[in-house]
Short mmCIF file of C-alpha atoms in Angstrom, two decimals:
data_model
loop_
_atom_site.label_atom_id
_atom_site.label_comp_id
_atom_site.label_asym_id
_atom_site.label_seq_id
_atom_site.Cartn_x
_atom_site.Cartn_y
_atom_site.Cartn_z
CA MET A 294 290.77 247.74 15.47
CA SER A 295 294.08 246.66 17.04
CA ARG A 296 295.98 249.14 14.88
CA ARG A 297 293.55 251.87 15.81
CA ALA A 298 293.85 251.12 19.51
CA VAL A 299 297.62 251.18 19.24
CA SER A 300 297.43 254.45 17.31
CA ILE A 301 295.21 256.02 19.94
CA THR A 302 297.50 254.84 22.70
CA THR A 303 300.54 256.12 20.86
CA ILE A 304 299.03 259.49 20.07
CA SER A 305 297.72 259.94 23.62
CA SER A 306 301.14 259.13 25.06
CA LEU A 307 302.82 261.53 22.68
CA ILE A 308 300.34 264.30 23.43
CA MET A 309 300.89 263.92 27.16
CA THR A 310 304.64 263.89 26.64
CA LEU A 311 304.52 266.96 24.41
CA ALA A 312 302.30 268.76 26.91
CA CYS A 313 304.87 268.19 29.63
CA LEU A 314 307.60 269.34 27.27
CA LEU A 315 305.70 272.50 26.40
CA VAL A 316 305.29 273.35 30.08
CA ALA A 317 309.02 272.74 30.60
CA SER A 318 309.86 274.92 27.59
CA VAL A 319 307.73 277.76 29.00
CA PHE A 320 309.74 277.72 32.24
CA PHE A 321 312.92 277.51 30.18
CA GLU A 322 311.85 280.55 28.18
CA ARG A 323 310.92 282.53 31.28
CA ILE A 324 314.28 281.86 32.90
CA SER A 325 316.05 282.87 29.69
CA ILE A 326 313.99 286.05 29.41
CA GLY A 327 314.95 286.88 32.99
CA ILE A 328 318.57 286.69 31.95
CA TYR A 329 317.89 289.05 29.05
CA GLU A 330 316.07 291.40 31.41
CA GLN A 331 319.16 291.60 33.63
CA MET A 332 321.28 292.14 30.53
CA GLU A 333 319.06 295.04 29.37
CA THR A 334 319.10 296.84 32.69
CA SER A 335 322.85 296.31 32.83
CA ILE A 336 323.66 297.76 29.39
CA THR A 337 321.19 300.65 29.71
CA GLY A 338 322.48 301.40 33.20
CA SER A 339 326.05 301.41 31.92
CA ALA A 340 325.16 303.60 28.92
CA LEU A 341 323.28 306.03 31.16
CA GLN A 342 326.12 306.20 33.68
CA ASN A 343 328.60 307.36 31.01
CA ALA A 344 326.18 309.74 29.29
CA ASP A 345 326.22 313.53 29.61
CA HIS A 346 323.49 313.88 32.27
CA ALA A 347 323.16 317.62 31.87
CA LEU A 348 322.60 317.22 28.14
CA LEU A 349 320.20 314.31 28.71
CA GLU A 350 318.13 316.31 31.22
CA LYS A 351 318.08 319.32 28.89
CA ILE A 352 316.62 317.33 25.97
CA ILE A 353 314.04 315.62 28.19
CA LEU A 354 312.84 318.94 29.63
CA GLU A 355 312.74 320.56 26.18
CA THR A 356 310.58 317.69 24.92
CA GLU A 357 308.32 318.00 27.98
CA GLU A 358 308.01 321.76 27.42
CA ALA A 359 307.14 321.30 23.73
CA LEU A 360 304.54 318.70 24.69
CA ASP A 361 302.95 321.01 27.26
CA GLN A 362 302.49 323.67 24.55
CA ILE A 363 300.04 321.34 22.76
CA GLU A 364 296.50 321.45 24.12
CA ASN A 365 295.61 317.81 23.38
CA PRO A 366 298.68 315.89 22.15
CA ALA A 367 296.89 312.56 21.65
CA ALA A 368 294.12 314.04 19.52
CA GLU A 369 296.53 316.26 17.58
CA TYR A 370 298.85 313.32 16.87
CA SER A 371 296.00 311.09 15.72
CA SER A 372 294.49 313.66 13.35
CA HIS A 373 297.49 315.72 12.16
CA GLU A 374 300.61 313.64 12.77
CA GLN A 375 302.97 315.56 10.48
CA GLU A 376 301.93 318.98 11.83
CA TYR A 377 302.17 317.63 15.35
CA LEU A 378 305.75 316.36 14.88
CA LEU A 379 306.86 319.81 13.66
CA ASN A 380 306.60 320.95 17.29
CA PHE A 381 309.62 318.73 18.06
CA ALA A 382 311.65 319.25 14.86
CA LYS A 383 313.77 322.00 16.39
CA ILE A 384 314.75 319.70 19.28
CA GLN A 385 315.59 316.80 16.97
CA ASP A 386 317.64 319.00 14.63
CA SER A 387 319.69 320.53 17.45
CA GLN A 388 323.40 319.71 17.83
CA ASP A 389 322.85 318.61 21.44
CA TYR A 390 320.27 316.09 20.31
CA LYS A 391 322.53 314.69 17.59
CA THR A 392 325.47 314.47 20.01
CA LEU A 393 323.47 312.47 22.53
CA TRP A 394 321.94 310.33 19.77
CA ASN A 395 325.37 309.46 18.35
CA TYR A 396 326.59 308.52 21.83
CA PHE A 397 323.69 306.17 22.50
CA ASN A 398 323.81 304.62 19.02
CA THR A 399 327.56 304.05 19.21
CA THR A 400 327.21 302.51 22.68
CA ARG A 401 324.34 300.32 21.49
CA LYS A 402 326.36 298.85 18.62
CA SER A 403 328.79 297.32 21.09
CA THR A 404 325.94 295.33 22.68
CA GLU A 405 323.29 292.86 21.46
CA SER A 406 320.63 295.58 21.50
CA THR A 407 318.86 296.60 18.29
CA CYS A 408 318.04 300.08 19.64
CA PHE A 409 318.27 302.39 22.64
CA VAL A 410 315.05 304.33 23.20
CA LEU A 411 314.64 307.34 25.48
CA VAL A 412 310.95 307.69 26.40
CA MET A 413 308.73 309.65 28.75
CA LEU A 414 305.68 307.99 30.29
CA ARG A 415 302.50 309.99 30.67
CA PRO A 416 300.42 307.79 33.03
CA ARG A 417 297.52 310.19 33.41
CA GLU A 418 297.09 310.52 29.65
CA ASN A 419 297.88 306.81 29.03
CA TYR A 420 300.58 307.28 26.40
CA TRP A 421 304.35 307.21 25.88
CA VAL A 422 306.35 310.03 24.30
CA TYR A 423 309.42 309.08 22.27
CA VAL A 424 312.28 311.49 23.03
CA MET A 425 315.03 309.65 21.13
CA ASP A 426 315.37 306.42 19.13
CA ALA A 427 319.02 305.41 18.70
CA SER A 428 318.86 302.69 16.05
CA ASP A 429 319.78 301.97 12.44
CA TYR A 430 316.34 301.07 11.11
CA ASN A 431 312.92 302.76 11.27
CA VAL A 432 314.06 305.54 13.59
CA ILE A 433 311.02 306.93 15.44
CA PRO A 434 310.88 310.78 15.41
CA CYS A 435 311.02 312.82 18.61
CA GLY A 436 307.56 313.49 20.01
CA THR A 437 305.91 310.33 18.59
CA LEU A 438 303.09 309.05 20.84
CA LEU A 439 302.24 305.44 21.69
CA LEU A 440 299.01 304.72 23.54
CA ASP A 441 299.29 302.26 26.43
CA ASP A 442 297.53 301.06 29.57
CA PHE A 443 299.22 302.25 32.79
CA SER A 444 296.77 300.61 35.18
CA GLN A 445 299.56 298.41 36.59
CA TYR A 446 301.23 301.56 37.89
CA ASP A 447 298.07 302.80 39.69
CA GLY A 448 298.49 306.16 37.95
CA HIS A 449 302.25 306.57 38.68
CA PRO A 450 305.05 304.56 37.01
CA GLY A 451 307.33 304.85 40.03
CA LYS A 452 311.04 304.30 39.57
CA GLU A 453 311.01 300.81 38.05
CA PHE A 454 310.03 300.04 34.47
CA GLU A 455 307.86 297.01 33.70
CA GLY A 456 309.57 295.19 30.81
CA PHE A 457 307.60 293.46 28.06
CA VAL A 458 307.97 291.33 24.92
CA THR A 459 306.79 292.42 21.45
CA ILE A 460 306.95 291.01 17.91
CA SER A 461 309.18 292.87 15.43
CA PRO A 462 308.86 292.23 11.66
CA THR A 463 312.66 292.61 11.42
CA TYR A 464 313.97 290.87 14.55
CA GLY A 465 311.12 288.58 15.63
CA ARG A 466 310.44 288.42 19.38
CA VAL A 467 312.05 291.40 21.13
CA ARG A 468 312.45 292.03 24.88
CA THR A 469 312.19 295.68 26.00
CA ASP A 470 313.41 296.85 29.39
CA GLY A 471 315.60 299.54 30.91
CA VAL A 472 316.32 301.93 33.75
CA PRO A 473 315.08 305.36 34.88
CA ALA A 474 316.86 308.22 33.09
CA TYR A 475 315.18 311.19 34.79
CA ILE A 476 312.40 311.12 37.41
CA ASP A 477 310.63 314.24 38.69
CA GLU A 478 307.39 313.23 40.37
CA GLU A 479 306.46 316.85 41.19
CA LYS A 480 306.53 317.74 37.48
CA ASP A 481 305.04 314.36 36.58
CA ILE A 482 308.07 313.50 34.43
CA TYR A 483 309.05 309.83 34.17
CA ALA A 484 311.81 309.29 31.60
CA TYR A 485 313.47 305.92 30.93
CA LEU A 486 316.31 304.65 28.77
CA LEU A 487 315.17 301.35 27.25
CA ALA A 488 316.93 298.70 25.18
CA ASP A 489 315.45 296.17 22.72
CA ILE A 490 317.16 292.76 22.53
CA PRO A 491 315.96 290.00 20.13
CA ILE A 492 315.07 286.84 22.04
CA SER A 493 313.88 284.61 19.19
CA GLU A 494 316.84 282.35 19.91
CA VAL A 495 315.27 281.46 23.27
CA ARG A 496 312.24 279.96 21.58
CA GLN A 497 314.40 278.16 19.02
CA LYS A 498 316.35 276.48 21.84
CA GLY A 499 313.06 275.52 23.47
CA TYR A 500 311.85 273.92 20.23
CA LEU A 501 315.11 271.99 19.92
CA PHE A 502 314.67 270.73 23.49
CA ILE A 503 311.13 269.57 22.70
CA LEU A 504 312.23 267.84 19.48
CA ASN A 505 315.03 265.85 21.10
CA THR A 506 312.88 264.74 24.02
CA ALA A 507 309.95 263.91 21.71
CA LEU A 508 312.12 261.53 19.69
CA LEU A 509 313.04 259.65 22.85
CA ALA A 510 309.37 259.54 23.89
CA ILE A 511 308.39 258.08 20.51
CA ILE A 512 310.82 255.21 20.90
CA ILE A 513 309.59 254.37 24.42
CA THR A 514 305.95 254.66 23.33
CA ALA A 515 306.49 252.35 20.32
CA LEU A 516 307.83 249.57 22.56
CA SER A 517 304.88 249.96 24.94
CA CYS A 518 302.36 249.80 22.12
CA ILE A 519 303.50 246.37 20.90
CA PHE A 520 301.97 244.81 23.99
CA VAL A 521 298.75 246.78 23.48
CA TYR A 522 298.55 245.61 19.88
CA LEU A 523 298.75 241.91 20.81
CA ALA A 524 296.12 242.24 23.54
CA VAL A 525 293.64 244.17 21.41
CA LYS A 526 294.01 241.83 18.46
CA LYS A 527 293.03 238.80 20.58
CA THR A 528 290.03 240.28 22.38
CA ALA A 529 288.51 242.76 19.96
CA VAL A 530 289.55 242.30 16.33
CA GLU A 531 287.11 239.53 15.38
CA PRO A 532 284.01 241.19 16.92
CA ILE A 533 285.02 244.47 15.32
CA ASN A 534 285.48 242.81 11.93
CA ASN A 535 281.94 241.45 12.20
CA ILE A 536 280.66 244.92 13.04
CA ALA A 537 282.66 246.34 10.10
CA GLU A 538 280.98 243.87 7.71
CA LYS A 539 277.56 244.96 8.98
CA ALA A 540 278.62 248.57 8.52
CA GLU A 541 279.57 247.85 4.90
CA ASP A 542 276.14 246.31 4.38
CA PHE A 543 274.64 249.46 5.86
CA VAL A 544 276.61 251.62 3.43
CA ASP A 545 275.70 249.42 0.47
CA SER A 546 272.02 249.91 1.29
CA TYR A 547 272.33 253.67 0.61
CA GLU A 548 270.19 253.62 -2.54
CA LYS A 549 267.57 251.51 -0.82
CA ARG A 550 267.33 254.01 2.03
CA TYR A 551 267.56 257.29 0.14
CA GLY A 552 266.38 256.31 -3.30
CA GLU A 553 263.38 254.19 -2.38
CA HIS A 554 262.97 255.72 1.13
CA LEU A 555 262.79 252.25 2.76
CA GLU A 556 263.82 251.33 6.30
CA THR A 557 266.67 248.89 7.13
CA HIS A 558 267.29 246.54 10.12
CA ILE A 559 270.93 245.56 9.64
CA PHE A 560 272.24 246.29 13.16
CA GLU A 561 269.61 244.37 15.14
CA GLU A 562 271.26 241.81 17.54
CA LEU A 563 274.67 242.74 16.18
CA TYR A 564 276.85 241.65 19.18
CA ASN A 565 276.18 239.31 22.12
CA GLY A 566 279.66 239.12 23.70
CA ASP A 567 280.76 240.26 27.16
CA VAL A 568 282.95 243.24 26.18
CA SER A 569 280.99 246.21 27.46
CA GLU A 570 282.52 248.67 24.99
CA LEU A 571 281.45 246.53 22.03
CA GLN A 572 278.00 246.13 23.55
CA ASN A 573 277.73 249.92 23.72
CA LEU A 574 278.94 250.18 20.13
CA SER A 575 276.37 247.66 18.99
CA ARG A 576 273.57 249.54 20.74
CA SER A 577 274.84 252.83 19.27
CA LEU A 578 274.82 251.45 15.74
CA SER A 579 271.34 250.08 16.21
CA SER A 580 270.22 253.44 17.56
CA MET A 581 271.90 255.18 14.61
CA GLU A 582 269.97 252.98 12.20
CA LEU A 583 266.70 253.84 13.93
CA GLU A 584 267.60 257.55 13.75
CA THR A 585 268.43 257.17 10.07
CA ASN A 586 265.08 255.56 9.41
CA SER A 587 263.44 258.46 11.22
CA TYR A 588 265.53 260.94 9.25
CA ILE A 589 264.37 259.38 5.99
CA LYS A 590 260.79 260.07 7.00
CA ASP A 591 261.71 263.70 7.59
CA ILE A 592 263.29 264.16 4.15
CA ASP A 593 260.01 264.55 2.29
CA ARG A 594 258.67 266.93 4.94
CA LEU A 595 261.82 269.08 4.82
CA ALA A 596 261.80 269.09 1.02
CA GLY A 597 258.25 270.40 1.08
CA GLU A 598 259.12 273.09 3.62
CA LYS A 599 262.15 274.16 1.56
CA ALA A 600 260.02 274.49 -1.56
CA ARG A 601 257.54 276.58 0.43
CA THR A 602 260.37 278.79 1.75
CA ASN A 603 261.75 279.29 -1.77
CA THR A 604 258.30 280.28 -2.96
CA GLU A 605 257.91 282.81 -0.15
CA LEU A 606 261.37 284.24 -0.85
CA GLU A 607 260.50 284.59 -4.53
CA ILE A 608 257.31 286.43 -3.60
CA ALA A 609 259.32 288.73 -1.27
CA THR A 610 261.70 289.47 -4.16
CA ARG A 611 258.76 290.36 -6.41
CA ILE A 612 257.20 292.60 -3.74
CA GLN A 613 260.47 294.46 -3.22
CA ALA A 614 261.05 294.84 -6.97
CA ALA A 615 257.53 296.23 -7.32
CA SER A 616 258.12 298.76 -4.51
CA ILE A 617 261.15 300.30 -6.28
CA PRO A 618 259.81 302.85 -8.79
CA ARG A 619 260.55 302.05 -12.42
CA ASN A 620 257.90 304.24 -14.00
CA PHE A 621 260.48 306.41 -15.77
CA ASP A 622 258.23 306.84 -18.81
CA ASP A 623 255.64 308.59 -16.63
CA TYR A 624 258.07 311.54 -16.36
CA LYS A 625 258.74 311.94 -20.07
CA HIS A 626 256.16 314.72 -20.24
CA ILE A 627 258.44 316.82 -18.05
CA ASN A 628 260.70 318.31 -20.72
CA GLU A 629 263.13 319.76 -18.18
CA LEU A 630 264.49 316.43 -16.99
CA GLU A 631 265.13 312.75 -17.67
CA LEU A 632 265.94 310.15 -15.02
CA TYR A 633 266.68 306.45 -14.56
CA GLY A 634 267.58 304.18 -11.65
CA ASP A 635 268.45 300.56 -10.91
CA MET A 636 268.97 298.35 -7.83
CA LYS A 637 270.84 295.02 -7.76
CA PRO A 638 270.58 293.22 -4.39
CA ALA A 639 273.52 291.12 -3.15
CA LYS A 640 271.04 288.46 -1.99
CA ALA A 641 267.57 287.54 -3.19
CA VAL A 642 266.27 290.66 -1.47
CA GLY A 643 268.26 293.67 -0.32
CA GLY A 644 268.21 296.71 1.91
CA ASP A 645 269.02 299.48 -0.62
CA PHE A 646 266.34 301.56 -2.28
CA TYR A 647 265.84 304.69 -4.32
CA ASP A 648 262.67 306.71 -4.81
CA PHE A 649 261.47 309.72 -6.79
CA PHE A 650 258.09 311.40 -6.87
CA LEU A 651 256.51 314.79 -7.58
CA LEU A 652 255.59 316.89 -4.55
CA ASP A 653 253.73 319.36 -6.80
CA ASP A 654 253.91 320.50 -10.41
CA THR A 655 257.36 322.06 -10.02
CA HIS A 656 259.16 320.07 -7.31
CA LEU A 657 260.60 316.55 -7.57
CA CYS A 658 261.75 314.62 -4.49
CA LEU A 659 264.78 312.32 -4.96
CA VAL A 660 265.77 309.67 -2.37
CA MET A 661 268.71 307.28 -2.11
CA ALA A 662 268.97 305.05 0.99
CA ASP A 663 270.89 302.07 2.37
CA VAL A 664 269.59 299.90 5.25
CA SER A 665 272.21 298.41 7.59
CA GLY A 666 270.91 294.84 7.18
CA LYS A 667 270.61 292.50 4.20
CA GLY A 668 268.25 289.73 3.19
CA ILE A 669 264.64 289.60 4.37
CA PRO A 670 265.25 291.68 7.58
CA GLY A 671 266.86 294.42 5.51
CA ALA A 672 264.03 294.28 2.97
CA LEU A 673 261.38 294.67 5.69
CA TYR A 674 263.24 297.62 7.25
CA MET A 675 263.67 299.09 3.79
CA MET A 676 259.89 298.99 3.18
CA VAL A 677 259.19 300.69 6.52
CA SER A 678 261.82 303.38 5.82
CA MET A 679 260.58 303.97 2.28
CA VAL A 680 256.95 304.39 3.39
CA ALA A 681 257.96 306.75 6.22
CA ILE A 682 260.04 308.96 3.89
CA ARG A 683 257.41 309.22 1.16
CA THR A 684 254.55 309.77 3.63
CA ARG A 685 256.34 312.64 5.37
CA ALA A 686 257.72 314.18 2.17
CA GLU A 687 254.26 314.39 0.62
CA GLN A 688 253.15 316.47 3.63
CA GLY A 689 255.65 319.21 2.67
CA GLY A 690 258.69 320.67 4.39
CA ASN A 691 262.42 320.84 3.87
CA PRO A 692 264.62 317.72 3.61
CA SER A 693 265.99 318.25 7.13
CA GLU A 694 262.44 318.26 8.54
CA ILE A 695 261.57 315.10 6.59
CA LEU A 696 264.66 313.24 7.82
CA ARG A 697 264.04 314.36 11.38
CA TYR A 698 260.53 312.89 11.26
CA VAL A 699 261.78 309.65 9.69
CA ASN A 700 264.53 309.32 12.32
CA GLU A 701 262.03 309.72 15.18
CA LYS A 702 259.74 307.08 13.67
CA LEU A 703 262.52 304.56 13.08
CA SER A 704 264.27 305.18 16.41
CA ALA A 705 261.15 304.63 18.50
CA ASN A 706 261.12 301.04 19.81
CA ASN A 707 264.05 300.08 17.55
CA SER A 708 264.65 296.69 19.19
CA VAL A 709 266.46 295.26 16.14
CA ASP A 710 269.23 297.91 16.27
CA MET A 711 269.00 298.59 12.54
CA PHE A 712 269.38 301.95 10.81
CA VAL A 713 269.29 303.52 7.36
CA THR A 714 271.50 306.10 5.64
CA VAL A 715 269.55 308.55 3.47
CA TRP A 716 270.29 311.27 0.93
CA LEU A 717 267.16 313.30 0.19
CA GLY A 718 266.93 316.21 -2.21
CA ILE A 719 264.08 318.36 -3.55
CA LEU A 720 264.62 319.68 -7.09
CA ASP A 721 262.92 322.80 -8.42
CA ILE A 722 262.16 321.67 -11.96
CA ASN A 723 261.97 325.22 -13.30
CA THR A 724 265.34 326.45 -11.99
CA GLY A 725 267.48 323.37 -11.27
CA HIS A 726 267.86 324.49 -7.65
CA VAL A 727 268.20 321.63 -5.14
CA ILE A 728 267.66 321.67 -1.37
CA ALA A 729 269.11 318.52 0.20
CA ALA A 730 270.04 316.84 3.48
CA ASN A 731 272.33 313.89 4.14
CA ALA A 732 271.82 311.33 6.93
CA GLY A 733 275.16 309.50 6.87
CA HIS A 734 274.96 308.60 3.16
CA GLU A 735 277.49 308.71 0.31
CA TYR A 736 278.41 312.02 -1.35
CA PRO A 737 276.36 312.82 -4.47
CA ALA A 738 278.10 313.38 -7.81
CA VAL A 739 277.08 316.48 -9.80
CA ALA A 740 278.01 317.24 -13.43
CA ASP A 741 278.31 320.75 -14.84
CA GLU A 742 276.94 321.91 -18.20
CA ASN A 743 279.91 320.26 -19.95
CA GLY A 744 279.14 316.89 -18.40
CA THR A 745 282.12 316.82 -16.02
CA TYR A 746 281.27 315.01 -12.79
CA THR A 747 282.69 315.87 -9.36
CA LEU A 748 281.80 314.69 -5.86
CA MET A 749 279.86 317.19 -3.77
CA LYS A 750 281.26 316.60 -0.28
CA ASP A 751 278.29 317.70 1.76
CA LYS A 752 278.10 317.66 5.55
CA HIS A 753 276.75 314.35 6.85
CA GLY A 754 274.18 314.08 9.59
CA PHE A 755 273.64 311.01 11.77
CA VAL A 756 271.93 307.92 10.32
CA CYS A 757 268.16 307.57 10.65
CA GLY A 758 267.04 305.09 13.29
CA GLY A 759 270.25 305.33 15.31
CA MET A 760 268.93 307.45 18.15
CA GLU A 761 266.13 309.89 18.86
CA GLY A 762 266.45 313.67 18.95
CA VAL A 763 268.84 314.06 15.99
CA ARG A 764 268.57 317.26 13.93
CA TYR A 765 269.63 317.53 10.30
CA LYS A 766 270.85 320.48 8.23
CA ASP A 767 269.79 321.49 4.74
CA TYR A 768 272.25 322.60 2.10
CA GLU A 769 271.60 323.96 -1.38
CA PHE A 770 273.15 323.78 -4.83
CA ASP A 771 272.15 324.29 -8.47
CA ILE A 772 272.22 321.82 -11.34
CA PRO A 773 273.08 323.84 -14.45
CA ARG A 774 271.31 323.42 -17.77
CA ASN A 775 272.38 320.06 -19.26
CA GLY A 776 273.92 319.20 -15.87
CA ARG A 777 273.46 315.86 -14.14
CA LEU A 778 272.97 314.45 -10.67
CA PHE A 779 274.18 310.93 -9.78
CA ILE A 780 273.35 309.36 -6.39
CA TYR A 781 274.23 305.86 -5.25
CA THR A 782 274.78 303.53 -2.27
CA ASP A 783 278.10 302.36 -0.83
CA GLY A 784 277.81 299.09 -2.74
CA VAL A 785 279.12 300.95 -5.81
CA PRO A 786 282.49 302.26 -4.46
CA GLU A 787 282.89 299.22 -2.17
CA SER A 788 282.49 296.61 -4.93
CA ALA A 789 285.63 294.48 -4.58
CA ASN A 790 287.56 292.26 -6.95
CA ASN A 791 289.31 288.98 -6.14
CA ASN A 792 292.33 290.92 -4.81
CA ASN A 793 290.13 292.67 -2.22
CA GLU A 794 290.56 296.02 -4.03
CA PHE A 795 287.61 298.42 -3.95
CA PHE A 796 286.11 300.02 -7.06
CA GLY A 797 286.22 303.34 -5.21
CA THR A 798 284.76 306.77 -5.91
CA ASP A 799 287.69 307.75 -8.16
CA ARG A 800 286.92 304.94 -10.61
CA MET A 801 283.22 305.78 -10.34
CA ILE A 802 283.80 309.45 -11.23
CA SER A 803 286.12 308.38 -14.07
CA ALA A 804 283.45 306.05 -15.45
CA LEU A 805 280.82 308.81 -15.23
CA ASN A 806 283.03 311.27 -17.09
CA GLN A 807 283.60 308.70 -19.85
CA CYS A 808 279.86 308.61 -20.56
CA SER A 809 279.02 312.27 -19.93
CA ASP A 810 277.18 312.52 -23.29
CA LYS A 811 274.87 309.57 -22.57
CA ASN A 812 271.34 309.64 -21.18
CA PRO A 813 270.67 308.48 -17.57
CA LYS A 814 269.85 304.88 -18.53
CA GLN A 815 272.98 304.53 -20.64
CA THR A 816 275.03 306.16 -17.87
CA ILE A 817 273.88 303.67 -15.24
CA GLU A 818 274.35 300.72 -17.57
CA TYR A 819 277.90 301.90 -18.37
CA VAL A 820 278.82 302.28 -14.68
CA GLN A 821 277.45 298.80 -13.96
CA GLU A 822 279.49 297.37 -16.84
CA GLU A 823 282.64 299.02 -15.43
CA ILE A 824 281.92 297.50 -12.01
CA GLU A 825 281.48 294.05 -13.57
CA LYS A 826 284.78 294.39 -15.45
CA PHE A 827 286.56 295.49 -12.27
CA THR A 828 285.17 292.77 -9.97
CA GLU A 829 285.81 290.01 -12.56
CA GLY A 830 282.99 287.85 -11.25
CA ALA A 831 283.93 288.17 -7.55
CA GLU A 832 281.13 287.51 -5.09
CA ARG A 833 279.17 290.62 -4.13
CA PHE A 834 278.52 291.29 -0.46
CA ASP A 835 276.52 294.51 -0.76
CA ASP A 836 273.62 295.84 -2.80
CA THR A 837 274.42 298.26 -5.64
CA THR A 838 271.84 300.97 -6.23
CA LEU A 839 272.14 303.92 -8.64
CA LEU A 840 269.96 306.85 -9.74
CA CYS A 841 270.87 309.41 -12.43
CA LEU A 842 269.01 312.61 -13.34
CA TRP A 843 269.68 314.74 -16.42
CA TYR A 844 268.49 318.31 -15.98
CA LYS A 845 267.83 319.71 -19.45
CA GLY A 846 266.68 323.11 -18.17
#
């Protein structure tokens, strides 16, 4: 007990000392950063003063003009970066640009800066535009955009630049600041010459300051704790030793408590001294023993409830398994086709499902769906979705009409914020013609008469259950004689191995093409074997559901 008290005192003293040191180091770092800020504005101001201002203004205005020719620069840069940057290639390749770049880079090398950057701020659009990056590593092309928040400028940067600190993988902590290079508020042009200076050394000096002071604090604290040790040993060690012996008896009675489920009374009247803390400890131990006795009584009740829960979960698994159609033999009388499907939930029950059923003598409805949730909630939502799809499909109509009905049903009063992705197709058994619609689901894979699979990248609609009023579009394609259709959920391409690599659609298509001469059951079993080889026993986080149809014609 005395050692523990001394340890607590020592640690508390050290923590308080270190806290004070950390606060001091923060102020030290801020002062140092202020010095770097003055250095940056000084070197950029000097570089700008000796630069060719006419040439600088020319390049800035050319960049501004090229930017204005683009209708939506931010969207264009995000979606087509390479095509977007071609708008500025002529500027960057010009001799004027290279002359100014060489000047800034040569000037920079005589300072501590890692780069000089000429940028334009677009406060209304909330992004920066890189005009020039004078550096030796990772040179940013002219016209590159960087999104930012300009709220501190109230819509206008003004004539002063707000410096900031970032983390560079090459230089560590870097301070960025600079001076105005060209300001034209009427044209909404705010150009600045900025410099980056590594400031990691500031933090290293702060750490050294903390270390030296901490060593001194440890020595002072050690001397103070000797007195604490002697006092605690005299007043508390013996009572604590007695309590420790009782605690050992309590531990030794483990089998009696948990094996035979018997109560114990070891901590009754444990301490009668006048130290209030030990009195509280004694009462706490006695209370703990009473709680333990009560907990023992709850063990049998909880064990019974767990067994009941496991039974209910097993029943739910059976119900879900029974709801997924596996009556493939019932379709053997249809000579034009052969099909097989399988679903492996990530948990005891899952949210994926497939379905197939005849609408009439010549039309077969095929469904592949993936509910957003997993476990029992996902299974319940899956049952509702499955019933809604089959009920509406059996009433007739195109896939788009069926999905629209299902979406309206699932979206109404959707308080659980769940949804389902669905691919639904209707096959004409006589011709191999398919009419399909896709509600945010994976692309189907279709094989030609030679058995070569390719992804059919259809147009996705919105998921079912996401919001009301969504309309879906039908599309059509033909499965040739001896062709195949393979539909699946995202658990197939997103199966990951221990290196967090995904199986992916490319591996899936490759696996399908390696078994193009096999029947649907053999095809699905082969794909599942390839997934197992790839994942190497890694834990699965998503259901894997597959359905394959062979159209014999």
